Amino acid sequence: MNWLKAKSQNIKVDWVLIGEIVSICVILIPIFVLSFYAIPGGDDFANSNKIKTSMAEGYSYTGAALHMSVHYYKNVSGYFFGVFLNFLISPLLRGGISALRITVFAANLFFYLSLYVFVANLLKILFEVDKIKIKLLSYFLVLFAVTNNYNNSETWTWYCVLISYVLLTGCMFWGIIFFLKAIKSGKKSYTIGAAVIGFLVSGDSLCLTAMNCGIYLLIGFWAIYVYKKKGVAIICFCSALLSGVINLISPGNFIRHDSVTSEYPIGGALKSAAYLTWSRLQYLFFYTPFIILLIVFFIIAFKYFSYRYDLKGYQLIIALGIIFLGVTIINFPVCLGYSTGTLPDRCIWLEDCAIYIGIFGWVACFAGWLKRKSGNIEMRKETLICIAVSCMLFLCSLGSVCALDNYPTVKMVKQLTNGEIAECVTFWSDVFEEIETSPDKGTAILREEIPENEFVFPPHLRDDKTWWVNKAVALYYDKDWVYISTEGEIVTN
C-alpha cells in the first residue's frame, strides 16, 4: 500500500499537455460531428447518374471511373485523378446518404490527421523538435488558422470538394513528408512515395497542381543546394511537373474555358491573381487573429527550435517575395479560367493553406535568424512570461478582431446543439424522401421556405425543371422531372 501511495504521488498531471489536447478536440470534434449531417449536392446526383450509365454499358466501378476520367480530360478539364477518385468512390450510388456521410467524415479525419503529421514531421526534420507539447501547440496554432480565420463554406460537407481539394491536399502533405525524408535518409521507398503522390496530386484542379509543383520545386532546390541530392530532387519534382503538364494541356481545359470566353487575358489574370493575394494577406493580418498566432509561434520557435543553417537577411526578404509569387500563381488558373476577380470558397481555402504554410515557415526561419543575430540568447522564465502574455493577447484578440459568436467553431457548436443544422438537413432529407416515394413520374415539392445553412452544402434544387440539378435529381430517382417551389403554387406542366 505504501508503495502504491508513493507511486501515485510521483505521477504528475501535465496540465499543459491536457490543455493542448482539449483545445484541439474542441475544434475537431464539431467538424467530425458535422460530417454526419452532409447531404448530397447536385454534383453527387449527376456523377452517380454518369456512373450508372457507364456500368449499364458493362463497366465495373473502376472501369466506369477510368472511362469518366478520360471523358472529362477530353471534354471538361484536366484534373484526371481528382475525377477518378470522385467517380470511383461514388458513395451516394454505392450506399446512399449514409455512405456519403461516412465518406465525408473519413475525408475530414484523413486531412486533419495528415495536417498533424505534416506539422510534427516538419518540426522534427527541419528544426529537430522532439517534444510532443511543442508539436501539439504548433499544430493547434495552424489548426486554428485553417478552421477559424475564415468560414470556407464549401469545404465542410460538400463531398466533391472534400475529395478533390481537402483529401488530396492531405495527400500532398504526405508527399512533402516523404520528399523530405528521402532527402534526409536517402531511402528509395521515400523517393518513390514522394514521386507517386506528387504525380497523383498534380492530376487535380490546376490551383492545387500549382501549389504542389511549387512546393516540390522549393524542396528540390533545397535538396540540391544543401544536401547535394540532385537525383532525388529531379525524380520527385519532375514527377509532379509531368502530371501538371498533362493536366495543363488537357483539351477539356480549353473547351471549358471557351464556354466562358474565347479570350485568354493572361496579363489581366495575373493582375487579378496578385490583387487577390494582396487582399487576402490584408484580410488575414488585419481582420483575423492570424498575427497573434504568429507571435505565439515565433516565441515557440525562438525558444525551442534548433537551427543548423545560417540564414541571411536578404534570403528572408527573397522568401517573402516567393510566398507572394507562389500564392499568386496558385490563384492564376482560376482567374484565367473564370475571367473574374473573385475566387470560390474552395479556392480561397487552398489560397489560405498556401499562405499558412509559407508564413508559418517564414516566421520559424525569421526566429532562427534573429536568434543567431542576438547571440543565441537562452530565455527561461522570460520565455514563459512572453508565452503567457502572448496567449492572453490571443484570447483577448478573439473578441476584438471578430465577435466570438462569429468564429466557425463557436457557430458550429451552437448550431449543432440548438438543432439549426439538423433542421436544415431534415428539410432536405424529407424532400428527397418525398421525391423517391412519390408514385408519379413527376414530383412537385411545395414548401413555405427553403432553409440555408453556412455549414451544410445544399443540393441547389430550383423552381426550374430544366435546371441541371433538378434534371440530375430527377434522373437519379427515375423521375421525368423534379420541381420545388415556395410560391404557394406549383406548375406541373
Tab-separated table of C-alpha atoms in Angstrom:
chain	number	residue	atom	x	y	z
A	1	MET	CA	0.000	0.000	0.000
A	2	ASN	CA	2.814	2.392	0.850
A	3	TRP	CA	4.411	1.550	-2.497
A	4	LEU	CA	1.184	2.365	-4.357
A	5	LYS	CA	0.781	5.589	-2.401
A	6	ALA	CA	4.348	6.629	-3.173
A	7	LYS	CA	3.886	5.776	-6.838
A	8	SER	CA	0.659	7.771	-7.081
A	9	GLN	CA	2.381	10.751	-5.507
A	10	ASN	CA	5.114	10.578	-8.155
A	11	ILE	CA	2.603	10.717	-11.014
A	12	LYS	CA	2.289	14.294	-12.174
A	13	VAL	CA	-0.556	15.536	-14.301
A	14	ASP	CA	0.723	17.517	-17.270
A	15	TRP	CA	-1.986	20.156	-17.464
A	16	VAL	CA	-0.340	21.898	-20.403
A	17	LEU	CA	-0.487	18.726	-22.485
A	18	ILE	CA	-4.078	18.092	-21.423
A	19	GLY	CA	-4.992	21.685	-22.274
A	20	GLU	CA	-3.482	21.335	-25.750
A	21	ILE	CA	-5.337	18.096	-26.446
A	22	VAL	CA	-8.633	19.529	-25.189
A	23	SER	CA	-8.188	22.682	-27.293
A	24	ILE	CA	-7.555	20.608	-30.406
A	25	CYS	CA	-10.560	18.393	-29.673
A	26	VAL	CA	-12.796	21.455	-29.210
A	27	ILE	CA	-12.047	22.393	-32.817
A	28	LEU	CA	-12.042	18.936	-34.398
A	29	ILE	CA	-14.976	17.165	-32.747
A	30	PRO	CA	-17.632	19.577	-34.108
A	31	ILE	CA	-16.188	19.152	-37.613
A	32	PHE	CA	-16.357	15.368	-37.322
A	33	VAL	CA	-19.928	15.532	-35.966
A	34	LEU	CA	-20.895	17.925	-38.765
A	35	SER	CA	-19.674	15.348	-41.294
A	36	PHE	CA	-22.656	13.165	-40.412
A	37	TYR	CA	-25.031	15.961	-41.408
A	38	ALA	CA	-23.787	16.062	-45.014
A	39	ILE	CA	-26.409	15.896	-47.757
A	40	PRO	CA	-25.913	15.182	-51.479
A	41	GLY	CA	-25.144	18.113	-53.744
A	42	GLY	CA	-26.123	18.466	-57.372
A	43	ASP	CA	-22.736	17.059	-58.448
A	44	ASP	CA	-23.294	13.932	-56.363
A	45	PHE	CA	-26.541	13.132	-58.185
A	46	ALA	CA	-25.085	13.981	-61.605
A	47	ASN	CA	-21.952	11.893	-61.033
A	48	SER	CA	-23.981	8.945	-59.744
A	49	ASN	CA	-26.090	9.057	-62.900
A	50	LYS	CA	-22.966	9.031	-65.087
A	51	ILE	CA	-21.533	6.029	-63.253
A	52	LYS	CA	-24.853	4.176	-63.544
A	53	THR	CA	-24.902	4.836	-67.285
A	54	SER	CA	-21.326	3.608	-67.692
A	55	MET	CA	-22.000	0.488	-65.625
A	56	ALA	CA	-25.073	-0.221	-67.720
A	57	GLU	CA	-22.695	-0.348	-70.690
A	58	GLY	CA	-20.719	-3.113	-68.967
A	59	TYR	CA	-18.109	-1.208	-66.971
A	60	SER	CA	-17.197	-2.028	-63.376
A	61	TYR	CA	-16.914	0.821	-60.822
A	62	THR	CA	-13.191	1.118	-61.553
A	63	GLY	CA	-13.731	0.872	-65.294
A	64	ALA	CA	-16.513	3.444	-65.163
A	65	ALA	CA	-14.317	5.808	-63.135
A	66	LEU	CA	-11.492	5.448	-65.686
A	67	HIS	CA	-13.958	5.932	-68.528
A	68	MET	CA	-15.259	9.151	-66.963
A	69	SER	CA	-11.724	10.376	-66.271
A	70	VAL	CA	-10.903	10.065	-69.979
A	71	HIS	CA	-14.178	11.751	-70.915
A	72	TYR	CA	-13.551	14.673	-68.546
A	73	TYR	CA	-9.945	15.003	-69.721
A	74	LYS	CA	-11.076	15.319	-73.327
A	75	ASN	CA	-14.158	17.456	-72.777
A	76	VAL	CA	-14.260	19.167	-69.365
A	77	SER	CA	-10.917	19.665	-67.617
A	78	GLY	CA	-7.561	18.029	-66.991
A	79	TYR	CA	-7.953	17.012	-63.349
A	80	PHE	CA	-7.817	13.319	-64.218
A	81	PHE	CA	-7.009	11.905	-60.776
A	82	GLY	CA	-9.472	14.076	-58.851
A	83	VAL	CA	-12.227	12.996	-61.259
A	84	PHE	CA	-11.171	9.353	-60.992
A	85	LEU	CA	-11.380	9.410	-57.188
A	86	ASN	CA	-14.757	11.162	-57.166
A	87	PHE	CA	-16.291	8.633	-59.529
A	88	LEU	CA	-14.530	5.600	-58.055
A	89	ILE	CA	-15.737	6.244	-54.513
A	90	SER	CA	-19.283	7.360	-55.536
A	91	PRO	CA	-20.666	6.915	-52.001
A	92	LEU	CA	-24.197	8.076	-52.852
A	93	LEU	CA	-24.558	5.412	-55.522
A	94	ARG	CA	-22.844	2.691	-53.506
A	95	GLY	CA	-24.617	3.185	-50.179
A	96	GLY	CA	-26.913	6.184	-50.221
A	97	ILE	CA	-26.720	9.214	-47.942
A	98	SER	CA	-25.283	7.174	-45.044
A	99	ALA	CA	-22.285	6.146	-47.154
A	100	LEU	CA	-21.886	9.745	-48.296
A	101	ARG	CA	-21.677	10.937	-44.695
A	102	ILE	CA	-19.196	8.248	-43.699
A	103	THR	CA	-17.022	9.261	-46.666
A	104	VAL	CA	-17.195	12.948	-45.708
A	105	PHE	CA	-16.175	12.023	-42.159
A	106	ALA	CA	-13.295	9.869	-43.418
A	107	ALA	CA	-12.042	12.665	-45.681
A	108	ASN	CA	-12.126	15.187	-42.831
A	109	LEU	CA	-10.442	12.751	-40.462
A	110	PHE	CA	-7.724	11.990	-43.007
A	111	PHE	CA	-6.999	15.664	-43.673
A	112	TYR	CA	-6.714	16.783	-40.056
A	113	LEU	CA	-4.629	13.757	-39.069
A	114	SER	CA	-2.415	14.398	-42.094
A	115	LEU	CA	-2.096	18.039	-41.077
A	116	TYR	CA	-0.805	16.997	-37.650
A	117	VAL	CA	1.651	14.503	-39.149
A	118	PHE	CA	2.764	17.210	-41.575
A	119	VAL	CA	3.393	19.800	-38.849
A	120	ALA	CA	5.050	17.307	-36.488
A	121	ASN	CA	7.377	15.962	-39.183
A	122	LEU	CA	8.360	19.405	-40.432
A	123	LEU	CA	9.298	20.424	-36.892
A	124	LYS	CA	11.269	17.209	-36.439
A	125	ILE	CA	13.050	17.172	-39.807
A	126	LEU	CA	13.781	20.875	-40.217
A	127	PHE	CA	14.090	22.106	-36.620
A	128	GLU	CA	14.842	18.954	-34.588
A	129	VAL	CA	11.798	19.356	-32.340
A	130	ASP	CA	11.014	16.194	-30.358
A	131	LYS	CA	8.774	17.495	-27.564
A	132	ILE	CA	5.169	16.453	-28.066
A	133	LYS	CA	3.885	19.601	-26.338
A	134	ILE	CA	5.678	21.846	-28.811
A	135	LYS	CA	4.331	19.825	-31.722
A	136	LEU	CA	0.771	19.906	-30.377
A	137	LEU	CA	0.880	23.632	-29.632
A	138	SER	CA	2.228	24.369	-33.118
A	139	TYR	CA	-0.452	22.122	-34.602
A	140	PHE	CA	-3.145	23.948	-32.643
A	141	LEU	CA	-1.969	27.317	-33.985
A	142	VAL	CA	-2.073	26.062	-37.581
A	143	LEU	CA	-5.367	24.231	-36.996
A	144	PHE	CA	-6.993	27.351	-35.567
A	145	ALA	CA	-5.867	29.357	-38.592
A	146	VAL	CA	-7.175	26.767	-41.073
A	147	THR	CA	-10.575	26.365	-39.411
A	148	ASN	CA	-11.377	29.702	-37.779
A	149	ASN	CA	-9.760	32.552	-39.673
A	150	TYR	CA	-12.422	32.164	-42.352
A	151	ASN	CA	-15.542	30.066	-42.841
A	152	ASN	CA	-14.879	28.192	-46.075
A	153	SER	CA	-18.454	27.013	-46.561
A	154	GLU	CA	-17.658	24.626	-49.427
A	155	THR	CA	-15.085	22.560	-47.546
A	156	TRP	CA	-17.118	21.285	-44.590
A	157	THR	CA	-19.626	18.824	-46.090
A	158	TRP	CA	-19.500	19.026	-49.907
A	159	TYR	CA	-18.347	15.571	-50.976
A	160	CYS	CA	-16.836	16.554	-54.338
A	161	VAL	CA	-14.768	19.362	-52.797
A	162	LEU	CA	-13.701	17.216	-49.857
A	163	ILE	CA	-12.282	14.616	-52.245
A	164	SER	CA	-10.780	16.900	-54.908
A	165	TYR	CA	-9.443	19.582	-52.575
A	166	VAL	CA	-9.349	18.603	-48.899
A	167	LEU	CA	-8.386	14.924	-49.159
A	168	LEU	CA	-5.833	15.496	-51.928
A	169	THR	CA	-4.277	18.398	-50.018
A	170	GLY	CA	-3.840	15.929	-47.168
A	171	CYS	CA	-2.175	13.568	-49.655
A	172	MET	CA	0.137	16.408	-50.695
A	173	PHE	CA	1.241	16.736	-47.060
A	174	TRP	CA	2.327	13.085	-47.113
A	175	GLY	CA	4.162	13.636	-50.396
A	176	ILE	CA	6.094	16.538	-48.858
A	177	ILE	CA	6.972	14.449	-45.807
A	178	PHE	CA	8.220	11.573	-47.973
A	179	PHE	CA	10.210	14.015	-50.117
A	180	LEU	CA	11.950	15.474	-47.058
A	181	LYS	CA	12.628	12.018	-45.608
A	182	ALA	CA	14.009	10.846	-48.934
A	183	ILE	CA	16.458	13.751	-48.851
A	184	LYS	CA	17.499	13.109	-45.251
A	185	SER	CA	17.667	9.317	-45.331
A	186	GLY	CA	18.306	8.527	-48.982
A	187	LYS	CA	15.799	5.629	-48.855
A	188	LYS	CA	14.338	4.744	-52.248
A	189	SER	CA	10.954	3.920	-50.723
A	190	TYR	CA	10.506	7.538	-49.636
A	191	THR	CA	11.599	8.779	-53.063
A	192	ILE	CA	9.088	6.506	-54.786
A	193	GLY	CA	6.346	7.543	-52.363
A	194	ALA	CA	7.029	11.257	-52.884
A	195	ALA	CA	7.175	10.847	-56.676
A	196	VAL	CA	3.946	8.835	-56.894
A	197	ILE	CA	1.993	11.141	-54.587
A	198	GLY	CA	3.385	14.213	-56.348
A	199	PHE	CA	2.214	12.817	-59.690
A	200	LEU	CA	-1.289	11.979	-58.443
A	201	VAL	CA	-1.886	15.249	-56.587
A	202	SER	CA	-0.856	17.277	-59.647
A	203	GLY	CA	-3.644	15.477	-61.503
A	204	ASP	CA	-6.272	17.550	-59.728
A	205	SER	CA	-7.525	21.141	-60.001
A	206	LEU	CA	-4.903	23.432	-61.505
A	207	CYS	CA	-4.662	25.610	-58.389
A	208	LEU	CA	-3.708	22.553	-56.313
A	209	THR	CA	-1.396	21.464	-59.143
A	210	ALA	CA	0.372	24.829	-58.977
A	211	MET	CA	0.672	24.581	-55.196
A	212	ASN	CA	2.004	21.026	-55.333
A	213	CYS	CA	4.562	21.734	-58.073
A	214	GLY	CA	5.667	24.950	-56.385
A	215	ILE	CA	6.361	23.283	-53.051
A	216	TYR	CA	8.114	20.370	-54.733
A	217	LEU	CA	10.278	22.854	-56.663
A	218	LEU	CA	11.341	24.619	-53.451
A	219	ILE	CA	12.111	21.342	-51.699
A	220	GLY	CA	14.035	20.142	-54.752
A	221	PHE	CA	16.131	23.312	-54.774
A	222	TRP	CA	16.816	22.842	-51.042
A	223	ALA	CA	17.813	19.200	-51.664
A	224	ILE	CA	20.337	20.192	-54.322
A	225	TYR	CA	21.657	23.344	-52.630
A	226	VAL	CA	22.056	21.957	-49.102
A	227	TYR	CA	22.272	18.154	-49.402
A	228	LYS	CA	23.524	17.745	-52.982
A	229	LYS	CA	20.714	15.226	-53.581
A	230	LYS	CA	20.226	16.037	-57.243
A	231	GLY	CA	18.780	12.647	-58.199
A	232	VAL	CA	16.062	12.645	-55.557
A	233	ALA	CA	15.147	16.253	-56.351
A	234	ILE	CA	14.840	15.643	-60.089
A	235	ILE	CA	12.801	12.430	-59.751
A	236	CYS	CA	10.264	13.884	-57.298
A	237	PHE	CA	9.861	17.298	-58.871
A	238	CYS	CA	9.737	16.041	-62.463
A	239	SER	CA	7.080	13.516	-61.462
A	240	ALA	CA	4.847	16.278	-60.079
A	241	LEU	CA	5.655	18.558	-63.025
A	242	LEU	CA	4.924	15.868	-65.632
A	243	SER	CA	1.469	15.302	-64.179
A	244	GLY	CA	0.924	19.056	-64.045
A	245	VAL	CA	1.803	19.403	-67.739
A	246	ILE	CA	-0.523	16.502	-68.639
A	247	ASN	CA	-3.230	18.297	-66.668
A	248	LEU	CA	-2.498	21.682	-68.247
A	249	ILE	CA	-2.610	20.575	-71.899
A	250	SER	CA	-5.927	18.767	-71.490
A	251	PRO	CA	-8.316	19.528	-74.394
A	252	GLY	CA	-11.055	19.796	-71.795
A	253	ASN	CA	-9.395	22.840	-70.224
A	254	PHE	CA	-9.669	24.760	-73.488
A	255	ILE	CA	-13.207	23.566	-74.200
A	256	ARG	CA	-14.352	24.604	-70.726
A	257	HIS	CA	-12.561	27.951	-70.958
A	258	ASP	CA	-14.036	28.690	-74.390
A	259	SER	CA	-17.511	28.094	-72.966
A	260	VAL	CA	-16.881	31.080	-70.693
A	261	THR	CA	-14.840	33.299	-73.015
A	262	SER	CA	-12.768	32.849	-76.136
A	263	GLU	CA	-10.123	35.263	-74.876
A	264	TYR	CA	-7.028	34.391	-72.829
A	265	PRO	CA	-6.189	37.596	-70.929
A	266	ILE	CA	-3.005	36.309	-69.282
A	267	GLY	CA	-1.846	39.756	-68.155
A	268	GLY	CA	-5.238	40.619	-66.676
A	269	ALA	CA	-5.455	37.242	-64.942
A	270	LEU	CA	-2.006	37.732	-63.390
A	271	LYS	CA	-3.002	41.182	-62.202
A	272	SER	CA	-6.228	39.839	-60.689
A	273	ALA	CA	-4.358	36.939	-59.049
A	274	ALA	CA	-1.801	39.309	-57.498
A	275	TYR	CA	-4.565	41.630	-56.293
A	276	LEU	CA	-6.439	38.730	-54.705
A	277	THR	CA	-3.232	37.585	-52.972
A	278	TRP	CA	-2.581	41.053	-51.570
A	279	SER	CA	-6.211	41.453	-50.478
A	280	ARG	CA	-6.150	38.059	-48.795
A	281	LEU	CA	-2.974	38.852	-46.871
A	282	GLN	CA	-4.520	42.120	-45.702
A	283	TYR	CA	-7.647	40.314	-44.563
A	284	LEU	CA	-5.761	37.622	-42.650
A	285	PHE	CA	-3.407	40.072	-40.922
A	286	PHE	CA	-5.880	42.823	-40.077
A	287	TYR	CA	-9.250	41.115	-39.673
A	288	THR	CA	-8.359	37.775	-38.049
A	289	PRO	CA	-6.180	36.700	-35.078
A	290	PHE	CA	-3.530	35.456	-37.540
A	291	ILE	CA	-0.896	37.935	-36.325
A	292	ILE	CA	-1.341	36.749	-32.729
A	293	LEU	CA	-0.977	33.132	-33.818
A	294	LEU	CA	2.287	34.092	-35.497
A	295	ILE	CA	3.572	35.914	-32.415
A	296	VAL	CA	2.973	32.840	-30.253
A	297	PHE	CA	4.596	30.640	-32.898
A	298	PHE	CA	7.591	32.984	-33.125
A	299	ILE	CA	8.234	32.733	-29.384
A	300	ILE	CA	7.969	28.940	-29.540
A	301	ALA	CA	10.394	28.827	-32.466
A	302	PHE	CA	12.870	31.198	-30.800
A	303	LYS	CA	12.935	29.143	-27.633
A	304	TYR	CA	12.640	25.546	-28.771
A	305	PHE	CA	13.664	25.224	-32.417
A	306	SER	CA	17.197	24.222	-33.403
A	307	TYR	CA	18.834	25.804	-36.440
A	308	ARG	CA	21.722	24.284	-38.364
A	309	TYR	CA	21.662	26.725	-41.248
A	310	ASP	CA	22.917	30.301	-41.143
A	311	LEU	CA	20.184	32.248	-42.896
A	312	LYS	CA	20.919	35.670	-44.304
A	313	GLY	CA	18.642	38.675	-44.048
A	314	TYR	CA	18.335	39.012	-47.823
A	315	GLN	CA	17.219	35.368	-48.025
A	316	LEU	CA	14.294	36.140	-45.735
A	317	ILE	CA	13.318	39.068	-47.954
A	318	ILE	CA	13.508	36.853	-51.040
A	319	ALA	CA	11.403	34.249	-49.210
A	320	LEU	CA	8.615	36.800	-48.680
A	321	GLY	CA	8.648	37.513	-52.405
A	322	ILE	CA	8.495	33.789	-53.178
A	323	ILE	CA	5.484	33.364	-50.868
A	324	PHE	CA	3.616	36.220	-52.560
A	325	LEU	CA	4.529	34.989	-56.039
A	326	GLY	CA	3.623	31.406	-55.149
A	327	VAL	CA	0.143	32.298	-53.885
A	328	THR	CA	-0.386	34.485	-56.961
A	329	ILE	CA	0.473	31.559	-59.241
A	330	ILE	CA	-1.973	29.356	-57.305
A	331	ASN	CA	-4.729	31.925	-57.904
A	332	PHE	CA	-3.805	32.460	-61.558
A	333	PRO	CA	-5.505	29.383	-63.159
A	334	VAL	CA	-8.825	30.274	-61.521
A	335	CYS	CA	-8.573	33.938	-62.542
A	336	LEU	CA	-7.748	32.938	-66.119
A	337	GLY	CA	-10.337	30.162	-66.330
A	338	TYR	CA	-13.307	32.058	-64.912
A	339	SER	CA	-12.193	35.507	-66.113
A	340	THR	CA	-13.408	37.031	-62.860
A	341	GLY	CA	-11.786	38.871	-59.994
A	342	THR	CA	-13.178	36.543	-57.333
A	343	LEU	CA	-12.460	33.035	-56.092
A	344	PRO	CA	-14.921	30.334	-54.991
A	345	ASP	CA	-14.598	29.278	-51.352
A	346	ARG	CA	-12.777	26.049	-52.197
A	347	CYS	CA	-10.045	28.027	-53.977
A	348	ILE	CA	-9.863	30.539	-51.122
A	349	TRP	CA	-9.308	27.567	-48.817
A	350	LEU	CA	-6.334	26.437	-50.936
A	351	GLU	CA	-5.038	30.000	-51.104
A	352	ASP	CA	-5.181	30.201	-47.310
A	353	CYS	CA	-3.397	26.849	-46.914
A	354	ALA	CA	-0.556	28.112	-49.118
A	355	ILE	CA	-0.324	31.340	-47.111
A	356	TYR	CA	-0.245	29.452	-43.803
A	357	ILE	CA	2.474	27.068	-44.975
A	358	GLY	CA	4.528	29.952	-46.286
A	359	ILE	CA	4.081	32.447	-43.452
A	360	PHE	CA	4.429	29.982	-40.567
A	361	GLY	CA	7.565	28.632	-42.228
A	362	TRP	CA	8.918	32.140	-42.745
A	363	VAL	CA	8.312	33.058	-39.090
A	364	ALA	CA	10.233	29.955	-37.991
A	365	CYS	CA	13.157	30.975	-40.214
A	366	PHE	CA	12.985	34.580	-39.015
A	367	ALA	CA	13.142	33.380	-35.408
A	368	GLY	CA	16.283	31.401	-36.257
A	369	TRP	CA	17.896	34.381	-37.981
A	370	LEU	CA	17.103	36.651	-35.027
A	371	LYS	CA	18.357	34.012	-32.611
A	372	ARG	CA	21.745	33.965	-34.315
A	373	LYS	CA	21.843	37.742	-34.558
A	374	SER	CA	21.144	38.104	-30.851
A	375	GLY	CA	23.973	35.758	-29.900
A	376	ASN	CA	21.724	32.719	-29.422
A	377	ILE	CA	20.365	34.078	-26.122
A	378	GLU	CA	18.664	31.472	-23.968
A	379	MET	CA	15.376	32.529	-22.390
A	380	ARG	CA	13.930	30.799	-19.374
A	381	LYS	CA	11.401	32.494	-17.129
A	382	GLU	CA	11.260	35.343	-19.587
A	383	THR	CA	10.137	32.931	-22.271
A	384	LEU	CA	7.325	31.556	-20.157
A	385	ILE	CA	6.174	35.077	-19.351
A	386	CYS	CA	6.227	36.023	-23.041
A	387	ILE	CA	4.273	32.909	-24.000
A	388	ALA	CA	1.725	33.590	-21.248
A	389	VAL	CA	1.329	37.213	-22.335
A	390	SER	CA	1.031	36.167	-25.983
A	391	CYS	CA	-1.632	33.618	-25.104
A	392	MET	CA	-3.534	36.292	-23.193
A	393	LEU	CA	-3.255	38.623	-26.172
A	394	PHE	CA	-4.501	35.822	-28.380
A	395	LEU	CA	-7.524	35.204	-26.171
A	396	CYS	CA	-8.270	38.921	-25.925
A	397	SER	CA	-7.901	39.413	-29.673
A	398	LEU	CA	-10.512	36.750	-30.391
A	399	GLY	CA	-13.220	39.098	-29.246
A	400	SER	CA	-11.737	42.314	-30.566
A	401	VAL	CA	-10.868	41.135	-34.083
A	402	CYS	CA	-14.116	39.245	-34.501
A	403	ALA	CA	-17.105	38.671	-32.231
A	404	LEU	CA	-16.721	35.304	-30.511
A	405	ASP	CA	-20.073	34.152	-31.894
A	406	ASN	CA	-18.739	34.584	-35.423
A	407	TYR	CA	-15.881	32.100	-35.186
A	408	PRO	CA	-16.756	28.977	-37.197
A	409	THR	CA	-16.074	26.599	-34.287
A	410	VAL	CA	-18.364	28.558	-31.934
A	411	LYS	CA	-21.081	28.899	-34.555
A	412	MET	CA	-20.798	25.233	-35.482
A	413	VAL	CA	-21.164	24.077	-31.874
A	414	LYS	CA	-24.150	26.382	-31.323
A	415	GLN	CA	-25.931	25.263	-34.463
A	416	LEU	CA	-25.261	21.610	-33.752
A	417	THR	CA	-26.614	21.870	-30.222
A	418	ASN	CA	-29.635	24.097	-30.904
A	419	GLY	CA	-30.799	21.960	-33.823
A	420	GLU	CA	-30.365	24.585	-36.546
A	421	ILE	CA	-28.138	22.330	-38.657
A	422	ALA	CA	-30.340	19.301	-38.015
A	423	GLU	CA	-33.408	21.295	-39.106
A	424	CYS	CA	-31.807	22.160	-42.440
A	425	VAL	CA	-30.691	18.577	-43.034
A	426	THR	CA	-34.113	17.194	-42.084
A	427	PHE	CA	-35.743	19.540	-44.586
A	428	TRP	CA	-33.691	18.167	-47.475
A	429	SER	CA	-33.971	14.573	-46.268
A	430	ASP	CA	-37.763	14.943	-46.348
A	431	VAL	CA	-37.591	16.436	-49.824
A	432	PHE	CA	-35.502	13.524	-51.123
A	433	GLU	CA	-37.807	11.008	-49.454
A	434	GLU	CA	-40.861	12.663	-50.965
A	435	ILE	CA	-39.274	12.537	-54.414
A	436	GLU	CA	-38.208	8.906	-54.021
A	437	THR	CA	-41.540	7.619	-52.691
A	438	SER	CA	-43.802	9.634	-54.989
A	439	PRO	CA	-45.817	7.318	-57.282
A	440	ASP	CA	-45.865	9.966	-60.011
A	441	LYS	CA	-43.219	10.299	-62.708
A	442	GLY	CA	-43.012	13.999	-61.979
A	443	THR	CA	-42.612	15.273	-58.426
A	444	ALA	CA	-43.704	18.754	-57.393
A	445	ILE	CA	-42.433	19.908	-53.989
A	446	LEU	CA	-44.087	22.819	-52.183
A	447	ARG	CA	-42.538	24.369	-49.075
A	448	GLU	CA	-43.065	27.632	-47.245
A	449	GLU	CA	-39.359	28.404	-47.394
A	450	ILE	CA	-36.074	26.740	-48.271
A	451	PRO	CA	-33.613	26.885	-45.343
A	452	GLU	CA	-29.966	27.741	-45.804
A	453	ASN	CA	-27.039	26.902	-43.559
A	454	GLU	CA	-23.451	28.033	-43.914
A	455	PHE	CA	-22.054	24.676	-42.807
A	456	VAL	CA	-24.281	22.344	-44.848
A	457	PHE	CA	-23.734	22.470	-48.582
A	458	PRO	CA	-27.204	22.301	-50.196
A	459	PRO	CA	-28.263	20.440	-53.362
A	460	HIS	CA	-29.365	23.736	-55.001
A	461	LEU	CA	-32.685	22.493	-56.345
A	462	ARG	CA	-34.695	25.261	-58.003
A	463	ASP	CA	-38.180	26.060	-59.235
A	464	ASP	CA	-36.905	25.319	-62.738
A	465	LYS	CA	-37.410	21.825	-64.094
A	466	THR	CA	-34.741	22.419	-66.758
A	467	TRP	CA	-32.056	23.390	-64.197
A	468	TRP	CA	-29.245	20.813	-64.361
A	469	VAL	CA	-29.542	19.901	-60.661
A	470	ASN	CA	-33.281	19.307	-60.971
A	471	LYS	CA	-32.675	17.111	-64.017
A	472	ALA	CA	-29.914	15.176	-62.237
A	473	VAL	CA	-32.084	14.552	-59.151
A	474	ALA	CA	-34.999	13.502	-61.326
A	475	LEU	CA	-32.862	11.030	-63.279
A	476	TYR	CA	-31.329	9.630	-60.079
A	477	TYR	CA	-34.793	8.875	-58.641
A	478	ASP	CA	-36.127	7.710	-62.039
A	479	LYS	CA	-38.489	10.644	-62.462
A	480	ASP	CA	-39.296	12.708	-65.516
A	481	TRP	CA	-38.924	15.975	-63.668
A	482	VAL	CA	-38.498	17.479	-60.209
A	483	TYR	CA	-39.630	20.910	-59.133
A	484	ILE	CA	-39.505	22.777	-55.804
A	485	SER	CA	-41.349	25.998	-55.098
A	486	THR	CA	-42.071	28.421	-52.268
A	487	GLU	CA	-44.565	30.498	-54.231
A	488	GLY	CA	-47.654	28.662	-52.991
A	489	GLU	CA	-48.473	27.277	-56.425
A	490	ILE	CA	-46.728	24.636	-58.495
A	491	VAL	CA	-46.723	24.421	-62.245
A	492	THR	CA	-46.758	20.733	-63.222
A	493	ASN	CA	-46.787	21.003	-66.987
